[in-house]
CSV table of C-alpha atoms in Angstrom, one decimal:
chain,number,residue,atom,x,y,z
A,1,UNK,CA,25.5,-53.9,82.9
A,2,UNK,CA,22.9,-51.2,83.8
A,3,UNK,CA,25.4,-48.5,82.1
A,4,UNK,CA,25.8,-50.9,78.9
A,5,UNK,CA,22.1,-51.0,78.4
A,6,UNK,CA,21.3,-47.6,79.2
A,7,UNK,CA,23.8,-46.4,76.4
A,8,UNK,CA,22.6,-49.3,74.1
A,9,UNK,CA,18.9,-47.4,74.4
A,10,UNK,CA,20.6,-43.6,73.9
A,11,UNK,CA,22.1,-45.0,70.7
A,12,UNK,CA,19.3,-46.7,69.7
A,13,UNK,CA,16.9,-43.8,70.3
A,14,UNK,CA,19.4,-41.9,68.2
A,15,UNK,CA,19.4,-43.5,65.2
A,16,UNK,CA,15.6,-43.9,65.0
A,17,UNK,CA,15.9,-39.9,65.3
A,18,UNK,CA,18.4,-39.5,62.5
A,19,UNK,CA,16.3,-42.1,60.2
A,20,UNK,CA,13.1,-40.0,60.7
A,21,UNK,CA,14.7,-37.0,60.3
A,22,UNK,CA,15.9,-37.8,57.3
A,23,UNK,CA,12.5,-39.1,55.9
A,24,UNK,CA,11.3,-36.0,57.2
A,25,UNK,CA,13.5,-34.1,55.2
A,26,UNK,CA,13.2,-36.0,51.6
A,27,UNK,CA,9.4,-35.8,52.2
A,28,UNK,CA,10.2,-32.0,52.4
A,29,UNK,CA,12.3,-31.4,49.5
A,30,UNK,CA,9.3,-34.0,47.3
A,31,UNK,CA,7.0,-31.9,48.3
A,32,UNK,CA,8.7,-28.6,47.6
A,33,UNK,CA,9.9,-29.9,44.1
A,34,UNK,CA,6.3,-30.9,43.5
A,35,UNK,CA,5.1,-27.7,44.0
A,36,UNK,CA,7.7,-26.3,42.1
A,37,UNK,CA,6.3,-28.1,39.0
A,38,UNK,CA,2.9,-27.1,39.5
A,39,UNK,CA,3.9,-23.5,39.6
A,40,UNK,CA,6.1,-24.0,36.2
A,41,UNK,CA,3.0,-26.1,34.4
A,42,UNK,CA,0.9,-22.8,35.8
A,43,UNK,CA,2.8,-20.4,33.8
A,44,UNK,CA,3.4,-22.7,30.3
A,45,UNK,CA,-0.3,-23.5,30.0
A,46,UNK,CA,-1.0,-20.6,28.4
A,47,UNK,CA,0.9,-22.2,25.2
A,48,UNK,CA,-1.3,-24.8,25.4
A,49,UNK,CA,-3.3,-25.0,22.0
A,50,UNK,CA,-1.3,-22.6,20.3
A,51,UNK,CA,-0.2,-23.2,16.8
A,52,UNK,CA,4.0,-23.6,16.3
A,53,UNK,CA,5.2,-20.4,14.7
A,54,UNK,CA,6.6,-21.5,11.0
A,55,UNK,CA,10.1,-21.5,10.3
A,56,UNK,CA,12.3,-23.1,7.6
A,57,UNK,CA,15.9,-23.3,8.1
A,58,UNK,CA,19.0,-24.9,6.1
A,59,UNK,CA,20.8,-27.3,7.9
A,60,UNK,CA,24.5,-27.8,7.9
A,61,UNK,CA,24.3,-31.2,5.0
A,62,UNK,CA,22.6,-28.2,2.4
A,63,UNK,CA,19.2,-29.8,2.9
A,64,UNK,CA,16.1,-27.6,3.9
A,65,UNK,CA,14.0,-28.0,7.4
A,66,UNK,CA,10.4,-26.7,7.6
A,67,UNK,CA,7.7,-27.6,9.7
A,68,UNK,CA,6.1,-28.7,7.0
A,69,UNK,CA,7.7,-31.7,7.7
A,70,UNK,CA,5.5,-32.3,10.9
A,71,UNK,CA,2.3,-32.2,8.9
A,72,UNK,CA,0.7,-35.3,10.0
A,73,UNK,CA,2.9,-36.3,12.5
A,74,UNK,CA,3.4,-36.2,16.9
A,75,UNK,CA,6.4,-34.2,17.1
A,76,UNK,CA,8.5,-33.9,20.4
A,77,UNK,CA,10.9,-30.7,20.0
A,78,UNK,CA,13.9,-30.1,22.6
A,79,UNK,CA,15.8,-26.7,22.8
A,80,UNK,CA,19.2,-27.1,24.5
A,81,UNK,CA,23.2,-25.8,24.1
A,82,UNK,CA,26.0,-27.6,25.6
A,83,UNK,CA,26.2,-25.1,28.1
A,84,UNK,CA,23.4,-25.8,30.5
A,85,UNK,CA,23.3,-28.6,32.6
A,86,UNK,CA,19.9,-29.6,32.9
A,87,UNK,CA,19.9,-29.7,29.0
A,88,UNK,CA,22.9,-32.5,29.5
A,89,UNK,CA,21.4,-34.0,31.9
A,90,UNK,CA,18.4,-35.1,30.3
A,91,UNK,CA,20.3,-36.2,27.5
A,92,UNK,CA,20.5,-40.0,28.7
A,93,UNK,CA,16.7,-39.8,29.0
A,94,UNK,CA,16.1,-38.4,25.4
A,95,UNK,CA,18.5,-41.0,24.0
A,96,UNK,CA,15.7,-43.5,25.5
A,97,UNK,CA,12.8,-41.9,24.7
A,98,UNK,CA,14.3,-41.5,20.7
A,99,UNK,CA,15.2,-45.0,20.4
A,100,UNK,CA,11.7,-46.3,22.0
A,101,UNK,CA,10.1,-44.1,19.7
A,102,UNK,CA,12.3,-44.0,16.2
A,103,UNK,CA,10.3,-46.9,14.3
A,104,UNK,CA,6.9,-44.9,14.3
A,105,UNK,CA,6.2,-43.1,11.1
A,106,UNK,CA,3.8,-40.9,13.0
A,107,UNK,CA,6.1,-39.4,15.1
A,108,UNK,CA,9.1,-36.9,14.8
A,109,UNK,CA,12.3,-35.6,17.1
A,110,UNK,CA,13.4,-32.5,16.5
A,111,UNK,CA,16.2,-31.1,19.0
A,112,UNK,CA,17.9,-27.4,18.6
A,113,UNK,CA,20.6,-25.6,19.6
A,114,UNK,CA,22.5,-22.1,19.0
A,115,UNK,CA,26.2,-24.1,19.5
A,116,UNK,CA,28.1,-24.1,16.2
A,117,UNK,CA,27.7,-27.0,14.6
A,118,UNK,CA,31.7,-28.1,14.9
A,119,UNK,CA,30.3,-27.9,18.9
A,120,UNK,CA,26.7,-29.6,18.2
A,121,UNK,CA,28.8,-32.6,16.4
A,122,UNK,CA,31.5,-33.0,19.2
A,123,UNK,CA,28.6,-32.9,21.9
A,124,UNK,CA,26.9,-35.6,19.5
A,125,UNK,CA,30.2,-37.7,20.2
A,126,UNK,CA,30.8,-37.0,24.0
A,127,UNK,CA,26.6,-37.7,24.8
A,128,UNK,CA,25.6,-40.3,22.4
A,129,UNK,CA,23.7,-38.9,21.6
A,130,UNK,CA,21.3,-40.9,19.0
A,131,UNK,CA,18.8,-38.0,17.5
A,132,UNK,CA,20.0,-35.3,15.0
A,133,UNK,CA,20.5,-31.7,16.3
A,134,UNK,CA,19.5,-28.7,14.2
A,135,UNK,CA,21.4,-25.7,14.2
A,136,UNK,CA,19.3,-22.1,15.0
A,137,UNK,CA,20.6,-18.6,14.9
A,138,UNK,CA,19.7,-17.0,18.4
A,139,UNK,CA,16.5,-15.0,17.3
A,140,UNK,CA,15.3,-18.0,15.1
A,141,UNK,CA,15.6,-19.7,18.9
A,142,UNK,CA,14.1,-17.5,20.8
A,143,UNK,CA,11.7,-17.3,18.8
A,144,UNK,CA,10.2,-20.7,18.1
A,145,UNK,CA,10.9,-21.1,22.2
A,146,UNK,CA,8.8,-18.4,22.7
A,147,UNK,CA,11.7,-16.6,24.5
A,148,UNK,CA,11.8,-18.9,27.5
A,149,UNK,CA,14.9,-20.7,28.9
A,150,UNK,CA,16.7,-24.3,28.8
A,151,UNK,CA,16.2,-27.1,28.3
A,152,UNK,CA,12.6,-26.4,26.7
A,153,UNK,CA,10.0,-29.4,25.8
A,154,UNK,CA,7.6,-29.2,23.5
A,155,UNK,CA,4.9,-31.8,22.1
A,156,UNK,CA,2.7,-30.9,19.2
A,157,UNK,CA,0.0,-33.3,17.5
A,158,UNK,CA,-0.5,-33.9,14.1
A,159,UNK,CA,-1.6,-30.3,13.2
A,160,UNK,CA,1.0,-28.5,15.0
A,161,UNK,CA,-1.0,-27.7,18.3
A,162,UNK,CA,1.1,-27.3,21.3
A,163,UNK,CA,-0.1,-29.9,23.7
A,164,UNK,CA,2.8,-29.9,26.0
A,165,UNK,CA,5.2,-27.4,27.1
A,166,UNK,CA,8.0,-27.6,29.8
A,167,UNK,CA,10.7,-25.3,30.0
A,168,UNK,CA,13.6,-26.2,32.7
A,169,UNK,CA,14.7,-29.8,34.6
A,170,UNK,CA,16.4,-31.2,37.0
A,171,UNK,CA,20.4,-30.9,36.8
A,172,UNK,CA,20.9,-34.6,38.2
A,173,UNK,CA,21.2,-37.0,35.4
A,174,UNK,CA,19.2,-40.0,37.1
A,175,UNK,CA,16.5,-37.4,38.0
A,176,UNK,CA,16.7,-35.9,34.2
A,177,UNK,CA,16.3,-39.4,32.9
A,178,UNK,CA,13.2,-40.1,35.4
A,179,UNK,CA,11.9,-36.9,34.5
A,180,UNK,CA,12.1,-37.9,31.0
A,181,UNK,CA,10.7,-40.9,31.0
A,182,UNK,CA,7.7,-40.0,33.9
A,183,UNK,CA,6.5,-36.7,32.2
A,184,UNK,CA,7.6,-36.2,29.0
A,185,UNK,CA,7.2,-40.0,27.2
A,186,UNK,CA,3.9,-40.5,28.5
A,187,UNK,CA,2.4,-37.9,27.1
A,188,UNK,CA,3.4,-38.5,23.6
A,189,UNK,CA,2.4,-41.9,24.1
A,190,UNK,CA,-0.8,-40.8,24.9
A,191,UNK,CA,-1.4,-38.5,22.1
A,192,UNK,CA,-0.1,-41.2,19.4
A,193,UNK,CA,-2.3,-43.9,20.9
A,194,UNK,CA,-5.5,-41.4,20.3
A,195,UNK,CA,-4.3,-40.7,16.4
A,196,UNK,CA,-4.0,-44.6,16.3
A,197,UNK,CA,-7.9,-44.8,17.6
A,198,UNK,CA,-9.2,-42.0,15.8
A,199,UNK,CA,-7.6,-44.1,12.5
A,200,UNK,CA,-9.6,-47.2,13.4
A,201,UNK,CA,-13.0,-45.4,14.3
A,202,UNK,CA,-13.3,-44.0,10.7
């Protein structure tokens, strides 16, 4: 009986060690990805409060895109291509984010890619995805990205300042979608609910 009890104990102790290990461990990797995020907002904010370069491009149907067409509006713009993971990955979270936001008038989402567009449409089939997806030569890309990698997020407000600016993600689509949702949605939120006081205040 002694024996049975004893190893009753040894297992016990063992599994309360495994179970905070373990938290040990996530609260490691949170804090590491944390900081990992502050160093990347670090290096972006010097976009902060720069004005969107121009550009006008014609898309695939023969009509003409400009920024001119965010004159007055929040615009959210996503740089992706079907090759990088994180950019799929987040694409479950965009499709939210679009479809919470399509109704308002004052706001606009503009995703671009370099991927032919035979590849942009069959990646619209195989995502869902819900938002149109603008075609950019490579230098055209690079350029309005401000040479920086994918998946790049940028918010503007209504005179095309740069307000937010996030350039990588997470490659996990649940952790994508979060990100989405926790980072990115919130702040457009925010900046459409001040153009909506500024409105009433005059």
């Amino acid at each position: 009986m002694r024996n049975l009890n004893t190893r009753k104990l040894l297992i016990f102790l063992l599994l309360t060690l495994g179970s905070f290990y373990s938290f040990s461990q996530n609260n490691v990797q949170s804090k590491n990805t944390s900081n990992i995020y502050e160093r990347l907002n670090a290096r972006y904010e010097k976009y902060l409060g720069q004005k969107f370069p121009d550009f006008s491009i014609d898309t695939y149907d023969s009509n003409l895109f400009s920024n001119k067409k965010f004159e007055g509006k929040i615009v959210y713009i996503n740089f992706w291509n079907k090759h990088c993971s994180p950019c799929v990955a987040e694409m479950n979270g965009l499709n939210q984010m679009y479809l919470k936001l399509i109704q308002r008038p004052d706001f606009l989402f503009v995703s671009f890619s370099t991927d032919p567009d035979s590849v942009i449409q069959k990646s619209v089939i195989k995502y869902d995805i819900k938002f149109k997806v603008y075609r950019l030569s490579n230098e055209l890309f690079s350029r309005l990205n401000f040479n920086n990698g994918i998946p790049t997020s940028i918010i503007l407000d209504k005179n095309g300042i740069i307000k937010f600016f996030r350039c990588g993600g997470p490659g996990d689509k649940k952790q994508a979608t979060e990100h989405v949702m926790t980072e990115i949605y919130p702040k457009i939120i925010e900046l459409l609910e001040k153009k909506d006081n500024s409105s009433k205040s005059k």
